[in-house]
PDB file of C-alpha atoms in Angstrom:
ATOM      1  CA  MET A   1       7.148 -52.775 -15.385  1.00 46.00           C
ATOM      2  CA  TRP A   2       3.859 -50.409 -16.162  1.00 51.00           C
ATOM      3  CA  GLY A   3       5.130 -47.306 -14.234  1.00 58.00           C
ATOM      4  CA  ARG A   4       2.882 -44.708 -12.505  1.00 71.00           C
ATOM      5  CA  GLN A   5      -0.330 -45.310 -15.411  1.00 76.00           C
ATOM      6  CA  GLY A   6      -0.023 -49.161 -14.450  1.00 80.00           C
ATOM      7  CA  ASP A   7       0.675 -49.107 -10.650  1.00 83.00           C
ATOM      8  CA  VAL A   8      -2.932 -46.963 -10.017  1.00 88.00           C
ATOM      9  CA  GLU A   9      -4.741 -49.325 -12.753  1.00 90.00           C
ATOM     10  CA  LYS A  10      -3.447 -52.113 -11.298  1.00 90.00           C
ATOM     11  CA  TRP A  11      -4.832 -50.526  -7.605  1.00 92.00           C
ATOM     12  CA  ILE A  12      -8.497 -49.781  -8.739  1.00 92.00           C
ATOM     13  CA  SER A  13      -8.865 -53.082 -10.192  1.00 93.00           C
ATOM     14  CA  ILE A  14      -9.469 -54.554  -6.651  1.00 95.00           C
ATOM     15  CA  VAL A  15     -13.084 -52.869  -7.619  1.00 94.00           C
ATOM     16  CA  TYR A  16     -13.666 -54.929  -9.668  1.00 94.00           C
ATOM     17  CA  HIS A  17     -12.086 -58.535  -8.593  1.00 95.00           C
ATOM     18  CA  THR A  18     -14.218 -58.027  -4.648  1.00 95.00           C
ATOM     19  CA  ALA A  19     -17.145 -58.305  -7.511  1.00 95.00           C
ATOM     20  CA  ASN A  20     -15.747 -61.122  -8.613  1.00 95.00           C
ATOM     21  CA  ILE A  21     -15.321 -59.773 -11.931  1.00 94.00           C
ATOM     22  CA  HIS A  22     -12.211 -60.826 -13.069  1.00 93.00           C
ATOM     23  CA  SER A  23     -11.524 -58.627 -16.701  1.00 91.00           C
ATOM     24  CA  TRP A  24     -12.824 -55.503 -17.564  1.00 91.00           C
ATOM     25  CA  ASP A  25     -12.863 -53.088 -20.551  1.00 88.00           C
ATOM     26  CA  SER A  26     -12.197 -50.035 -18.802  1.00 82.00           C
ATOM     27  CA  ALA A  27      -8.221 -49.481 -18.694  1.00 79.00           C
ATOM     28  CA  ASP A  28      -5.381 -49.094 -20.966  1.00 82.00           C
ATOM     29  CA  LEU A  29      -2.863 -51.660 -19.389  1.00 84.00           C
ATOM     30  CA  TYR A  30      -4.060 -53.965 -16.758  1.00 83.00           C
ATOM     31  CA  GLU A  31      -7.626 -55.260 -17.986  1.00 86.00           C
ATOM     32  CA  GLU A  32      -7.366 -58.621 -16.312  1.00 90.00           C
ATOM     33  CA  CYS A  33      -6.548 -60.119 -13.081  1.00 91.00           C
ATOM     34  CA  THR A  34      -3.291 -61.774 -13.146  1.00 88.00           C
ATOM     35  CA  HIS A  35      -4.605 -65.149 -10.730  1.00 90.00           C
ATOM     36  CA  GLN A  36      -5.385 -67.900 -12.077  1.00 90.00           C
ATOM     37  CA  PRO A  37      -9.381 -68.874 -13.620  1.00 90.00           C
ATOM     38  CA  ILE A  38     -11.203 -69.285 -10.290  1.00 92.00           C
ATOM     39  CA  PRO A  39     -13.827 -72.448 -10.565  1.00 92.00           C
ATOM     40  CA  PRO A  40     -17.455 -72.186  -9.953  1.00 91.00           C
ATOM     41  CA  ALA A  41     -17.298 -74.500  -7.152  1.00 92.00           C
ATOM     42  CA  ILE A  42     -14.496 -72.414  -5.379  1.00 92.00           C
ATOM     43  CA  ALA A  43     -16.473 -69.025  -6.746  1.00 91.00           C
ATOM     44  CA  ARG A  44     -19.435 -69.837  -4.782  1.00 92.00           C
ATOM     45  CA  THR A  45     -18.227 -70.105  -1.698  1.00 93.00           C
ATOM     46  CA  LYS A  46     -16.366 -66.449  -1.789  1.00 93.00           C
ATOM     47  CA  ARG A  47     -18.189 -63.785  -0.195  1.00 93.00           C
ATOM     48  CA  TRP A  48     -17.889 -61.549  -3.291  1.00 96.00           C
ATOM     49  CA  LEU A  49     -19.436 -58.058  -2.905  1.00 95.00           C
ATOM     50  CA  ARG A  50     -22.338 -56.561  -5.205  1.00 95.00           C
ATOM     51  CA  PRO A  51     -21.567 -53.974  -7.407  1.00 94.00           C
ATOM     52  CA  GLY A  52     -23.422 -51.351  -5.470  1.00 93.00           C
ATOM     53  CA  SER A  53     -23.697 -52.226  -2.755  1.00 96.00           C
ATOM     54  CA  SER A  54     -23.335 -50.112   0.631  1.00 96.00           C
ATOM     55  CA  ALA A  55     -20.131 -52.329   1.064  1.00 95.00           C
ATOM     56  CA  HIS A  56     -18.867 -52.214  -2.338  1.00 96.00           C
ATOM     57  CA  ASN A  57     -19.491 -47.989  -2.236  1.00 96.00           C
ATOM     58  CA  ALA A  58     -17.494 -47.687   0.694  1.00 96.00           C
ATOM     59  CA  LEU A  59     -14.552 -49.469  -0.853  1.00 96.00           C
ATOM     60  CA  LYS A  60     -14.854 -47.396  -3.876  1.00 95.00           C
ATOM     61  CA  GLU A  61     -14.665 -44.294  -1.589  1.00 96.00           C
ATOM     62  CA  VAL A  62     -11.552 -45.790  -0.564  1.00 96.00           C
ATOM     63  CA  ILE A  63      -9.616 -46.857  -4.264  1.00 95.00           C
ATOM     64  CA  PHE A  64     -10.672 -43.801  -5.835  1.00 95.00           C
ATOM     65  CA  ASP A  65      -9.905 -41.387  -3.310  1.00 95.00           C
ATOM     66  CA  LYS A  66      -7.928 -38.500  -4.890  1.00 93.00           C
ATOM     67  CA  ASN A  67      -4.846 -38.040  -2.472  1.00 93.00           C
ATOM     68  CA  LEU A  68      -4.563 -41.732  -2.486  1.00 92.00           C
ATOM     69  CA  LEU A  69      -4.428 -42.045  -5.970  1.00 91.00           C
ATOM     70  CA  LYS A  70      -1.900 -39.430  -5.733  1.00 90.00           C
ATOM     71  CA  ASP A  71      -0.016 -40.892  -3.625  1.00 88.00           C
ATOM     72  CA  ILE A  72       0.383 -44.457  -5.713  1.00 86.00           C
ATOM     73  CA  GLN A  73       1.435 -42.868  -8.929  1.00 84.00           C
ATOM     74  CA  GLN A  74       4.481 -41.650  -6.923  1.00 81.00           C
ATOM     75  CA  LEU A  75       5.581 -45.515  -5.948  1.00 76.00           C
ATOM     76  CA  THR A  76       7.302 -46.197  -8.831  1.00 66.00           C
ATOM     77  CA  LEU A  77      10.223 -43.303  -7.728  1.00 64.00           C
ATOM     78  CA  SER A  78      10.752 -45.540  -4.367  1.00 64.00           C
ATOM     79  CA  CYS A  79      10.820 -48.775  -6.372  1.00 64.00           C
ATOM     80  CA  HIS A  80      14.693 -49.386  -7.734  1.00 69.00           C
ATOM     81  CA  THR A  81      16.636 -52.070  -8.121  1.00 74.00           C
ATOM     82  CA  GLY A  82      19.929 -50.464  -6.893  1.00 78.00           C
ATOM     83  CA  ASN A  83      21.031 -52.571  -4.197  1.00 83.00           C
ATOM     84  CA  LEU A  84      21.653 -54.985  -6.562  1.00 87.00           C
ATOM     85  CA  GLU A  85      23.051 -53.165  -8.991  1.00 89.00           C
ATOM     86  CA  VAL A  86      25.574 -52.514  -6.772  1.00 89.00           C
ATOM     87  CA  TYR A  87      26.736 -56.117  -6.271  1.00 93.00           C
ATOM     88  CA  HIS A  88      26.251 -57.055  -9.395  1.00 94.00           C
ATOM     89  CA  SER A  89      28.918 -54.468  -9.865  1.00 94.00           C
ATOM     90  CA  VAL A  90      30.906 -55.842  -7.103  1.00 95.00           C
ATOM     91  CA  GLN A  91      31.169 -59.330  -8.564  1.00 96.00           C
ATOM     92  CA  THR A  92      32.266 -58.163 -11.690  1.00 96.00           C
ATOM     93  CA  LYS A  93      35.183 -56.729 -10.105  1.00 94.00           C
ATOM     94  CA  TYR A  94      35.611 -60.307  -8.601  1.00 95.00           C
ATOM     95  CA  ALA A  95      34.698 -61.998 -11.577  1.00 95.00           C
ATOM     96  CA  PRO A  96      35.121 -59.934 -14.829  1.00 95.00           C
ATOM     97  CA  LYS A  97      32.804 -62.050 -17.650  1.00 92.00           C
ATOM     98  CA  ARG A  98      35.462 -62.125 -20.303  1.00 93.00           C
ATOM     99  CA  GLN A  99      37.624 -63.905 -18.240  1.00 94.00           C
ATOM    100  CA  HIS A 100      37.029 -67.593 -17.805  1.00 93.00           C
ATOM    101  CA  PHE A 101      37.820 -69.242 -13.971  1.00 92.00           C
ATOM    102  CA  SER A 102      37.484 -72.735 -13.097  1.00 89.00           C
ATOM    103  CA  TYR A 103      34.433 -74.324 -11.205  1.00 87.00           C
ATOM    104  CA  ASN A 104      36.273 -73.715  -7.875  1.00 88.00           C
ATOM    105  CA  GLY A 105      37.621 -70.077  -8.728  1.00 91.00           C
ATOM    106  CA  MET A 106      34.260 -68.624  -9.839  1.00 93.00           C
ATOM    107  CA  VAL A 107      32.027 -69.990  -5.843  1.00 92.00           C
ATOM    108  CA  ALA A 108      35.892 -68.459  -4.607  1.00 93.00           C
ATOM    109  CA  ARG A 109      35.134 -65.312  -6.397  1.00 95.00           C
ATOM    110  CA  THR A 110      31.728 -65.447  -5.800  1.00 96.00           C
ATOM    111  CA  GLN A 111      31.924 -66.236  -2.123  1.00 96.00           C
ATOM    112  CA  LEU A 112      34.268 -62.557  -2.137  1.00 95.00           C
ATOM    113  CA  ALA A 113      31.810 -60.352  -3.472  1.00 96.00           C
ATOM    114  CA  ALA A 114      29.217 -61.603  -1.187  1.00 96.00           C
ATOM    115  CA  LEU A 115      31.486 -60.701   1.474  1.00 96.00           C
ATOM    116  CA  ASP A 116      33.108 -57.623   0.438  1.00 95.00           C
ATOM    117  CA  HIS A 117      29.416 -56.009  -0.607  1.00 95.00           C
ATOM    118  CA  ASN A 118      27.976 -57.421   2.889  1.00 94.00           C
ATOM    119  CA  ALA A 119      30.603 -55.447   4.276  1.00 93.00           C
ATOM    120  CA  ASN A 120      29.382 -52.509   3.261  1.00 92.00           C
ATOM    121  CA  THR A 121      25.927 -52.172   2.956  1.00 89.00           C
ATOM    122  CA  GLY A 122      23.949 -50.257   5.624  1.00 86.00           C
ATOM    123  CA  ARG A 123      26.975 -47.542   4.815  1.00 89.00           C
ATOM    124  CA  GLN A 124      26.104 -43.505   6.678  1.00 90.00           C
ATOM    125  CA  GLN A 125      25.529 -41.349   4.048  1.00 91.00           C
ATOM    126  CA  ALA A 126      28.085 -39.079   3.502  1.00 92.00           C
ATOM    127  CA  THR A 127      28.270 -35.396   5.375  1.00 92.00           C
ATOM    128  CA  VAL A 128      30.003 -32.118   4.163  1.00 90.00           C
ATOM    129  CA  SER A 129      33.733 -32.534   5.919  1.00 88.00           C
ATOM    130  CA  ARG A 130      34.624 -28.935   6.052  1.00 88.00           C
ATOM    131  CA  GLY A 131      33.626 -25.271   4.873  1.00 87.00           C
ATOM    132  CA  ALA A 132      30.117 -23.216   5.346  1.00 87.00           C
ATOM    133  CA  ASN A 133      27.834 -26.203   5.006  1.00 88.00           C
ATOM    134  CA  GLN A 134      29.843 -28.673   7.170  1.00 88.00           C
ATOM    135  CA  GLY A 135      27.594 -31.572   8.725  1.00 88.00           C
ATOM    136  CA  GLU A 136      25.199 -31.201   6.174  1.00 90.00           C
ATOM    137  CA  LEU A 137      24.189 -34.035   4.650  1.00 92.00           C
ATOM    138  CA  GLN A 138      26.459 -34.756   0.489  1.00 93.00           C
ATOM    139  CA  TYR A 139      23.783 -35.433  -2.376  1.00 93.00           C
ATOM    140  CA  LYS A 140      24.050 -35.577  -5.756  1.00 93.00           C
ATOM    141  CA  VAL A 141      21.675 -34.628  -8.372  1.00 94.00           C
ATOM    142  CA  VAL A 142      20.507 -37.134 -11.149  1.00 91.00           C
ATOM    143  CA  PHE A 143      18.054 -37.693 -13.424  1.00 91.00           C
ATOM    144  CA  PRO A 144      17.240 -41.194 -14.507  1.00 82.00           C
ATOM    145  CA  LYS A 145      15.684 -42.163 -17.610  1.00 81.00           C
ATOM    146  CA  ASN A 146      12.940 -44.573 -16.288  1.00 72.00           C
ATOM    147  CA  THR A 147      11.541 -41.103 -14.628  1.00 73.00           C
ATOM    148  CA  LYS A 148      12.628 -38.301 -16.367  1.00 80.00           C
ATOM    149  CA  GLU A 149      12.202 -36.685 -13.481  1.00 85.00           C
ATOM    150  CA  TRP A 150      15.317 -34.587 -11.666  1.00 92.00           C
ATOM    151  CA  VAL A 151      15.628 -36.173  -8.491  1.00 89.00           C
ATOM    152  CA  ALA A 152      18.407 -36.134  -5.688  1.00 92.00           C
ATOM    153  CA  LYS A 153      20.556 -39.150  -4.014  1.00 88.00           C
ATOM    154  CA  PRO A 154      22.468 -39.501  -1.265  1.00 90.00           C
ATOM    155  CA  ILE A 155      25.994 -39.970  -1.701  1.00 91.00           C
ATOM    156  CA  PHE A 156      27.891 -42.859   0.830  1.00 90.00           C
ATOM    157  CA  GLU A 157      30.572 -42.541   2.774  1.00 92.00           C
ATOM    158  CA  LYS A 158      33.456 -44.723   0.810  1.00 92.00           C
ATOM    159  CA  THR A 159      33.468 -48.461   0.715  1.00 91.00           C
ATOM    160  CA  THR A 160      36.103 -50.047   2.808  1.00 90.00           C
ATOM    161  CA  ASN A 161      38.210 -53.476   2.677  1.00 90.00           C
ATOM    162  CA  TYR A 162      37.723 -54.291   6.379  1.00 91.00           C
ATOM    163  CA  HIS A 163      36.780 -57.218   5.897  1.00 92.00           C
ATOM    164  CA  LEU A 164      39.607 -58.805   4.502  1.00 92.00           C
ATOM    165  CA  LYS A 165      42.238 -58.220   7.157  1.00 93.00           C
ATOM    166  CA  PRO A 166      40.692 -61.239   9.512  1.00 92.00           C
ATOM    167  CA  MET A 167      41.332 -63.650   6.103  1.00 91.00           C
ATOM    168  CA  LEU A 168      44.261 -61.725   5.466  1.00 93.00           C
ATOM    169  CA  ASN A 169      45.805 -62.968   8.725  1.00 94.00           C
ATOM    170  CA  ALA A 170      44.155 -66.529   9.195  1.00 90.00           C
ATOM    171  CA  ILE A 171      45.793 -66.698   4.923  1.00 88.00           C
ATOM    172  CA  VAL A 172      49.633 -66.164   7.411  1.00 92.00           C
ATOM    173  CA  GLU A 173      48.550 -67.605  10.081  1.00 89.00           C
ATOM    174  CA  ARG A 174      47.841 -71.189   7.717  1.00 85.00           C
ATOM    175  CA  LYS A 175      51.069 -70.920   6.063  1.00 85.00           C
ATOM    176  CA  CYS A 176      53.272 -70.485   8.837  1.00 87.00           C
ATOM    177  CA  LEU A 177      51.703 -74.032  10.569  1.00 82.00           C
ATOM    178  CA  LYS A 178      53.730 -77.330   9.169  1.00 75.00           C
ATOM    179  CA  PRO A 179      52.497 -79.019   6.542  1.00 74.00           C
ATOM    180  CA  GLN A 180      51.152 -81.932   8.270  1.00 70.00           C
ATOM    181  CA  GLU A 181      48.894 -79.395  10.367  1.00 67.00           C
ATOM    182  CA  ARG A 182      47.037 -78.534   7.732  1.00 67.00           C
ATOM    183  CA  SER A 183      44.341 -79.645   6.464  1.00 65.00           C
ATOM    184  CA  ALA A 184      44.537 -78.782   2.515  1.00 61.00           C
ATOM    185  CA  THR A 185      42.328 -81.492   1.327  1.00 65.00           C
ATOM    186  CA  VAL A 186      39.824 -80.182  -1.339  1.00 66.00           C
ATOM    187  CA  THR A 187      37.112 -82.068  -2.382  1.00 71.00           C
ATOM    188  CA  ALA A 188      36.274 -82.136  -5.794  1.00 70.00           C
ATOM    189  CA  PRO A 189      32.729 -80.505  -6.244  1.00 73.00           C
ATOM    190  CA  HIS A 190      30.368 -82.821  -8.299  1.00 76.00           C
ATOM    191  CA  ILE A 191      29.917 -80.838 -12.232  1.00 74.00           C
ATOM    192  CA  PRO A 192      26.965 -82.026 -13.863  1.00 75.00           C
ATOM    193  CA  GLY A 193      27.347 -83.381 -17.283  1.00 77.00           C
ATOM    194  CA  ASN A 194      27.094 -81.679 -20.738  1.00 76.00           C
ATOM    195  CA  ILE A 195      23.079 -81.142 -21.365  1.00 82.00           C
ATOM    196  CA  ALA A 196      24.196 -82.637 -24.903  1.00 83.00           C
ATOM    197  CA  SER A 197      21.658 -85.712 -25.299  1.00 82.00           C
ATOM    198  CA  LYS A 198      24.306 -87.165 -27.928  1.00 86.00           C
ATOM    199  CA  PRO A 199      28.110 -87.557 -27.842  1.00 87.00           C
ATOM    200  CA  ARG A 200      30.104 -84.528 -29.445  1.00 87.00           C
ATOM    201  CA  PRO A 201      31.057 -85.652 -33.258  1.00 90.00           C
ATOM    202  CA  PRO A 202      34.333 -84.266 -34.745  1.00 93.00           C
ATOM    203  CA  LYS A 203      35.072 -80.784 -35.023  1.00 92.00           C
ATOM    204  CA  ALA A 204      35.708 -81.162 -38.509  1.00 91.00           C
ATOM    205  CA  ASP A 205      32.791 -82.769 -38.856  1.00 90.00           C
ATOM    206  CA  VAL A 206      30.662 -80.064 -37.506  1.00 89.00           C
ATOM    207  CA  ILE A 207      32.144 -77.474 -40.142  1.00 90.00           C
ATOM    208  CA  ALA A 208      31.770 -79.339 -43.099  1.00 88.00           C
ATOM    209  CA  ASN A 209      28.045 -79.929 -42.483  1.00 86.00           C
ATOM    210  CA  HIS A 210      28.007 -76.202 -41.581  1.00 82.00           C
ATOM    211  CA  THR A 211      29.810 -74.912 -44.565  1.00 82.00           C
ATOM    212  CA  SER A 212      28.084 -77.705 -46.247  1.00 77.00           C
ATOM    213  CA  ARG A 213      24.489 -76.027 -45.696  1.00 68.00           C
ATOM    214  CA  PHE A 214      25.439 -72.598 -46.569  1.00 65.00           C
ATOM    215  CA  SER A 215      26.658 -73.668 -50.018  1.00 66.00           C
ATOM    216  CA  ASN A 216      23.563 -75.275 -51.022  1.00 62.00           C
ATOM    217  CA  ASN A 217      21.713 -72.381 -49.827  1.00 57.00           C
TER     218      ASN A 217
END
């Protein structure tokens, strides 16, 4: 991630790319196009802008507009992975990384985490419930390390577990069925084999080889 300066330089690179110039020395972070080299046969079919032409100059006026460049510098403040990080946090609650689970258990816990996350996505921003500011939207002020700017972040309503009630009811109803009425057959998943290209040797042999290598050094 380049940050503000990199975003601006990438935007300015349009001036070069449209003129069939795909590397330059006038930037600090973004000095070439990220696409694959364009074969000469294909490049000849493109209607590139000629540097210094009226069309290219008109494009430069748009690209180098001072107000637009200032706006682009602020784009990094609105780009974040907060929603994904929230999901990863929920996933950790259902499947702690330090604990081992079976394949089916991991699938079930991942599904529960996804249902929990989706049920609480799109929550409304919380409001002040009492006092002189009753009804106003709630915020918290934080200082992110990446932006190094004080910013206001909305405080959302608390999460709920209402989505679990239908599932719990279904579990109870299923439990009340007679054994012959339940379809409890679970097919074993196809788990790929070990990626090792050779059979595993005895553990004692591996340890002996390990210790002998270090003793020789």
